[in-house]
XYZ file of C-alpha atoms in Angstrom:
298
model
C 0.933 -78.205 -21.872
C 2.655 -74.804 -21.821
C 4.845 -73.817 -18.885
C 3.105 -71.496 -16.417
C 4.868 -68.176 -15.887
C 6.306 -67.923 -12.409
C 5.319 -64.866 -10.375
C 8.255 -63.499 -8.423
C 7.940 -62.071 -4.896
C 8.771 -58.632 -6.316
C 5.844 -58.868 -8.734
C 3.544 -59.931 -5.902
C 4.611 -56.984 -3.769
C 4.189 -54.585 -6.703
C 0.697 -55.921 -7.398
C -0.245 -55.579 -3.736
C 1.005 -51.971 -3.647
C -1.010 -51.055 -6.748
C -4.125 -52.597 -5.198
C -3.486 -50.797 -1.907
C -3.063 -47.423 -3.584
C -6.251 -47.964 -5.556
C -8.253 -48.695 -2.419
C -6.675 -45.883 -0.384
C -7.882 -43.247 -2.812
C -11.171 -44.863 -3.783
C -13.975 -42.373 -3.277
C -17.675 -42.330 -3.921
C -20.196 -39.951 -5.462
C -23.077 -38.376 -3.564
C -25.953 -36.733 -5.425
C -28.930 -34.579 -4.468
C -32.287 -35.721 -5.838
C -35.818 -34.374 -5.754
C -35.833 -30.708 -6.744
C -36.387 -30.799 -10.492
C -39.143 -31.798 -12.889
C -38.118 -34.389 -15.455
C -35.499 -35.967 -13.185
C -34.863 -39.721 -13.133
C -36.749 -41.615 -10.430
C -35.079 -42.534 -7.168
C -34.929 -46.200 -8.180
C -33.397 -45.311 -11.569
C -30.872 -43.045 -9.844
C -29.619 -45.880 -7.660
C -29.789 -48.478 -10.444
C -27.220 -46.455 -12.428
C -24.525 -47.741 -10.076
C -22.875 -44.314 -10.056
C -23.747 -43.178 -6.543
C -22.804 -44.196 -3.022
C -25.171 -41.681 -1.413
C -28.460 -40.184 -2.601
C -29.761 -37.165 -0.689
C -33.501 -36.484 -0.950
C -34.067 -32.722 -1.121
C -35.690 -31.024 0.720
C -37.561 -30.603 3.975
C -37.533 -26.787 3.691
C -40.096 -25.984 6.406
C -39.628 -26.957 10.047
C -38.825 -25.593 13.502
C -40.005 -22.516 15.397
C -43.434 -24.066 15.931
C -44.124 -24.645 12.231
C -45.711 -27.794 10.846
C -42.878 -29.477 8.888
C -43.378 -29.688 5.149
C -41.512 -31.494 2.349
C -41.027 -30.308 -1.214
C -40.141 -32.845 -3.910
C -41.113 -30.737 -6.950
C -43.239 -32.773 -9.376
C -42.009 -36.166 -8.163
C -44.931 -36.398 -5.746
C -47.133 -34.344 -3.412
C -46.283 -34.970 0.252
C -49.297 -33.000 1.519
C -51.756 -35.470 -0.032
C -49.745 -38.533 0.982
C -48.557 -38.956 -2.581
C -44.910 -39.578 -1.647
C -45.443 -42.718 0.443
C -44.855 -44.753 -2.732
C -41.207 -43.613 -2.607
C -40.638 -46.274 0.076
C -40.358 -48.922 -2.626
C -37.621 -46.949 -4.401
C -35.808 -46.152 -1.152
C -35.652 -49.841 -0.258
C -34.487 -50.675 -3.787
C -31.628 -48.184 -3.341
C -30.677 -49.638 0.029
C -30.657 -53.188 -1.337
C -28.044 -51.976 -3.822
C -25.933 -50.643 -0.952
C -26.802 -46.997 -1.618
C -27.321 -44.887 1.515
C -30.383 -42.609 1.319
C -30.565 -39.440 3.432
C -33.105 -36.656 3.828
C -31.790 -33.115 3.438
C -33.281 -30.511 5.739
C -33.040 -26.829 4.880
C -31.847 -25.688 1.463
C -31.242 -22.320 -0.115
C -34.913 -21.352 0.000
C -37.399 -22.136 2.724
C -38.817 -21.335 6.142
C -36.790 -23.091 8.802
C -34.758 -22.551 11.922
C -34.453 -23.541 15.561
C -35.437 -21.310 18.471
C -34.092 -23.310 21.418
C -32.643 -26.674 22.513
C -36.222 -27.773 23.166
C -37.208 -26.835 19.625
C -34.233 -28.842 18.329
C -35.426 -31.827 20.387
C -38.918 -31.566 18.885
C -37.523 -31.438 15.350
C -35.266 -34.414 16.105
C -38.261 -36.411 17.353
C -40.233 -35.464 14.242
C -37.389 -36.606 11.965
C -36.873 -39.825 13.942
C -40.551 -40.779 13.949
C -41.368 -39.734 10.388
C -38.246 -40.661 8.407
C -35.906 -42.735 10.571
C -36.299 -45.594 13.047
C -39.332 -44.332 14.949
C -43.001 -44.676 14.070
C -45.756 -42.305 13.023
C -49.125 -42.567 11.306
C -48.083 -39.918 8.784
C -44.642 -40.844 7.430
C -44.310 -38.661 4.271
C -42.090 -41.167 2.444
C -43.898 -44.242 3.725
C -42.519 -46.932 5.989
C -38.997 -47.134 4.529
C -36.332 -46.154 7.071
C -33.823 -43.626 5.747
C -30.142 -43.947 6.612
C -29.653 -40.430 7.919
C -30.195 -36.686 7.843
C -28.320 -34.072 5.808
C -27.921 -30.548 7.194
C -28.057 -28.070 4.278
C -28.489 -25.019 6.483
C -28.232 -21.764 4.543
C -30.562 -19.445 6.479
C -32.713 -19.252 9.607
C -29.981 -18.617 12.164
C -26.867 -20.496 13.250
C -27.963 -21.603 16.734
C -29.025 -25.002 18.084
C -28.020 -27.124 15.071
C -25.464 -28.777 17.354
C -28.340 -29.727 19.686
C -30.239 -31.228 16.764
C -27.203 -33.290 15.742
C -26.742 -34.627 19.299
C -30.437 -35.439 19.643
C -30.519 -37.348 16.354
C -27.435 -39.388 17.231
C -28.849 -40.135 20.690
C -32.200 -41.234 19.266
C -30.347 -43.592 16.962
C -28.375 -45.056 19.864
C -31.404 -45.540 22.112
C -33.457 -46.857 19.197
C -30.811 -49.361 18.161
C -30.454 -47.894 14.690
C -27.496 -45.661 13.820
C -28.256 -42.355 12.134
C -25.821 -41.024 9.541
C -25.305 -37.274 9.727
C -24.055 -35.241 6.781
C -23.637 -31.516 6.201
C -23.322 -29.305 3.125
C -21.428 -26.189 4.230
C -20.193 -23.450 1.912
C -16.432 -23.527 1.235
C -15.531 -20.284 3.099
C -14.287 -21.586 6.464
C -15.845 -21.867 8.988
C -19.373 -22.132 7.641
C -21.725 -19.440 8.907
C -24.612 -21.854 9.486
C -23.308 -25.421 9.785
C -20.013 -24.667 11.551
C -21.224 -25.154 15.115
C -22.942 -28.447 14.357
C -19.948 -29.855 12.451
C -17.621 -28.977 15.338
C -19.488 -31.484 17.567
C -17.574 -34.282 15.830
C -20.835 -36.148 15.196
C -20.882 -35.796 11.411
C -19.998 -38.829 9.329
C -19.969 -36.974 5.999
C -19.268 -33.377 5.020
C -19.766 -32.352 1.386
C -18.431 -28.834 1.043
C -20.031 -26.607 -1.593
C -17.089 -25.442 -3.713
C -19.450 -23.513 -5.971
C -21.267 -20.169 -5.826
C -18.300 -19.120 -3.673
C -15.777 -17.473 -6.032
C -13.159 -16.925 -3.313
C -12.521 -20.627 -2.628
C -13.767 -22.669 -5.589
C -11.196 -24.080 -8.013
C -11.510 -21.144 -10.440
C -10.006 -18.916 -7.718
C -6.704 -20.686 -8.312
C -4.982 -23.741 -6.933
C -3.668 -21.893 -3.867
C -7.014 -20.502 -2.723
C -8.754 -23.807 -3.405
C -6.211 -25.895 -1.509
C -6.150 -23.430 1.383
C -9.914 -23.902 1.777
C -9.695 -27.691 1.369
C -6.996 -27.953 4.061
C -9.099 -25.890 6.469
C -12.005 -28.255 5.936
C -9.675 -31.203 6.485
C -9.255 -29.959 10.052
C -12.902 -30.493 11.049
C -13.735 -33.483 13.278
C -15.749 -35.346 10.660
C -15.499 -38.752 9.014
C -15.289 -38.229 5.252
C -14.849 -35.023 3.271
C -16.381 -34.578 -0.185
C -15.766 -31.996 -2.906
C -19.155 -30.479 -3.730
C -19.644 -29.417 -7.353
C -22.405 -28.563 -9.827
C -23.020 -31.313 -12.395
C -23.380 -28.757 -15.203
C -22.800 -25.073 -15.915
C -26.533 -24.473 -15.502
C -26.610 -26.055 -12.027
C -24.902 -23.111 -10.282
C -23.919 -19.517 -10.842
C -20.189 -20.239 -10.578
C -17.878 -23.133 -9.764
C -18.494 -25.643 -12.547
C -15.372 -27.674 -13.359
C -15.416 -29.651 -16.654
C -15.083 -33.386 -16.048
C -11.741 -33.666 -17.830
C -10.261 -30.840 -15.784
C -11.615 -32.323 -12.553
C -10.063 -35.707 -13.352
C -6.659 -34.396 -14.406
C -6.126 -31.251 -12.334
C -8.364 -31.209 -9.251
C -8.848 -34.726 -7.922
C -5.088 -35.499 -7.933
C -4.661 -32.618 -5.456
C -7.078 -33.983 -2.858
C -7.322 -37.762 -3.315
C -4.394 -38.272 -0.953
C -6.202 -36.611 1.935
C -6.864 -39.021 4.836
C -10.443 -37.726 4.995
C -11.067 -37.723 1.238
C -14.456 -39.269 0.570
C -15.242 -38.381 -3.032
C -17.418 -35.895 -4.908
C -20.890 -34.528 -4.197
C -22.992 -33.350 -7.140
C -25.847 -30.905 -7.420
C -27.937 -32.493 -8.741
C -29.323 -35.655 -10.367
C -31.357 -33.588 -12.817
C -28.258 -31.853 -14.177
C -26.250 -35.071 -14.105
C -28.972 -36.662 -16.247
C -28.282 -34.046 -18.902
C -24.473 -34.049 -18.823
C -23.456 -37.558 -17.763
C -20.991 -35.897 -15.381
C -20.947 -38.704 -12.799
C -20.209 -41.310 -15.469
C -17.342 -39.169 -16.772
C -15.666 -38.850 -13.362
C -16.576 -42.112 -11.621
C -13.399 -44.027 -12.462
C -11.257 -41.095 -11.245
C -13.078 -40.362 -7.983
């Protein structure tokens, strides 16, 4: 029988340090899903093993007395009840440990809040139709989503802080925590989401470092890091670098996977709030394999 190699205390310490560094910088990938024809299903998205968060996009109509309305492109028709079958996929994602959120707002839609009371009504609608409450008309069926994403890009900047507080309070009183995420633009502070994020109630902030030439990585390392450090100052849990998953996914801001891995991520992985990378969107990732190319570096 061959002699077993002895492991010295120094080797043990070195191994422990390597493991610690790996876990300190370990991030996840978040991806938006739902806005494109020909996109992988929700269940297939989560089965890939590439994503920690999947954000269903969008609820682009709500508030100001409007009847809320979802838009999931050709995946299903919410108006006819055709999206209730998504519950099966949502639960499949959650069984895999993937958190599933609903994104409200978007770059195109009819939404906004007119008062704290309006915010409360929207919060109740979201709680009863997508979260831990109950309703006879849940658009995505009886699956309970993990949280709500604020992608506010129009409709006024007021009362989003009220909506965030109301959602968190409903989760507390209902015995089911509600994750809150936001997708601000990289110029700091964000014109729309800034007030809500400053409440300190947001668990996740994925900053859009694209379609904003003054602060995305192509503006230069200095401008990019200046913006990142400003976002590090917000009272939020985890901070994500938001990027397009292909050149076609945004007007500007695409960073090739190799460049992201070698030049960008090393600059921000050491941040105490670093959470990973957010991608727009699953459809574009399907075509480029971007998440697979960056996963081991995130």
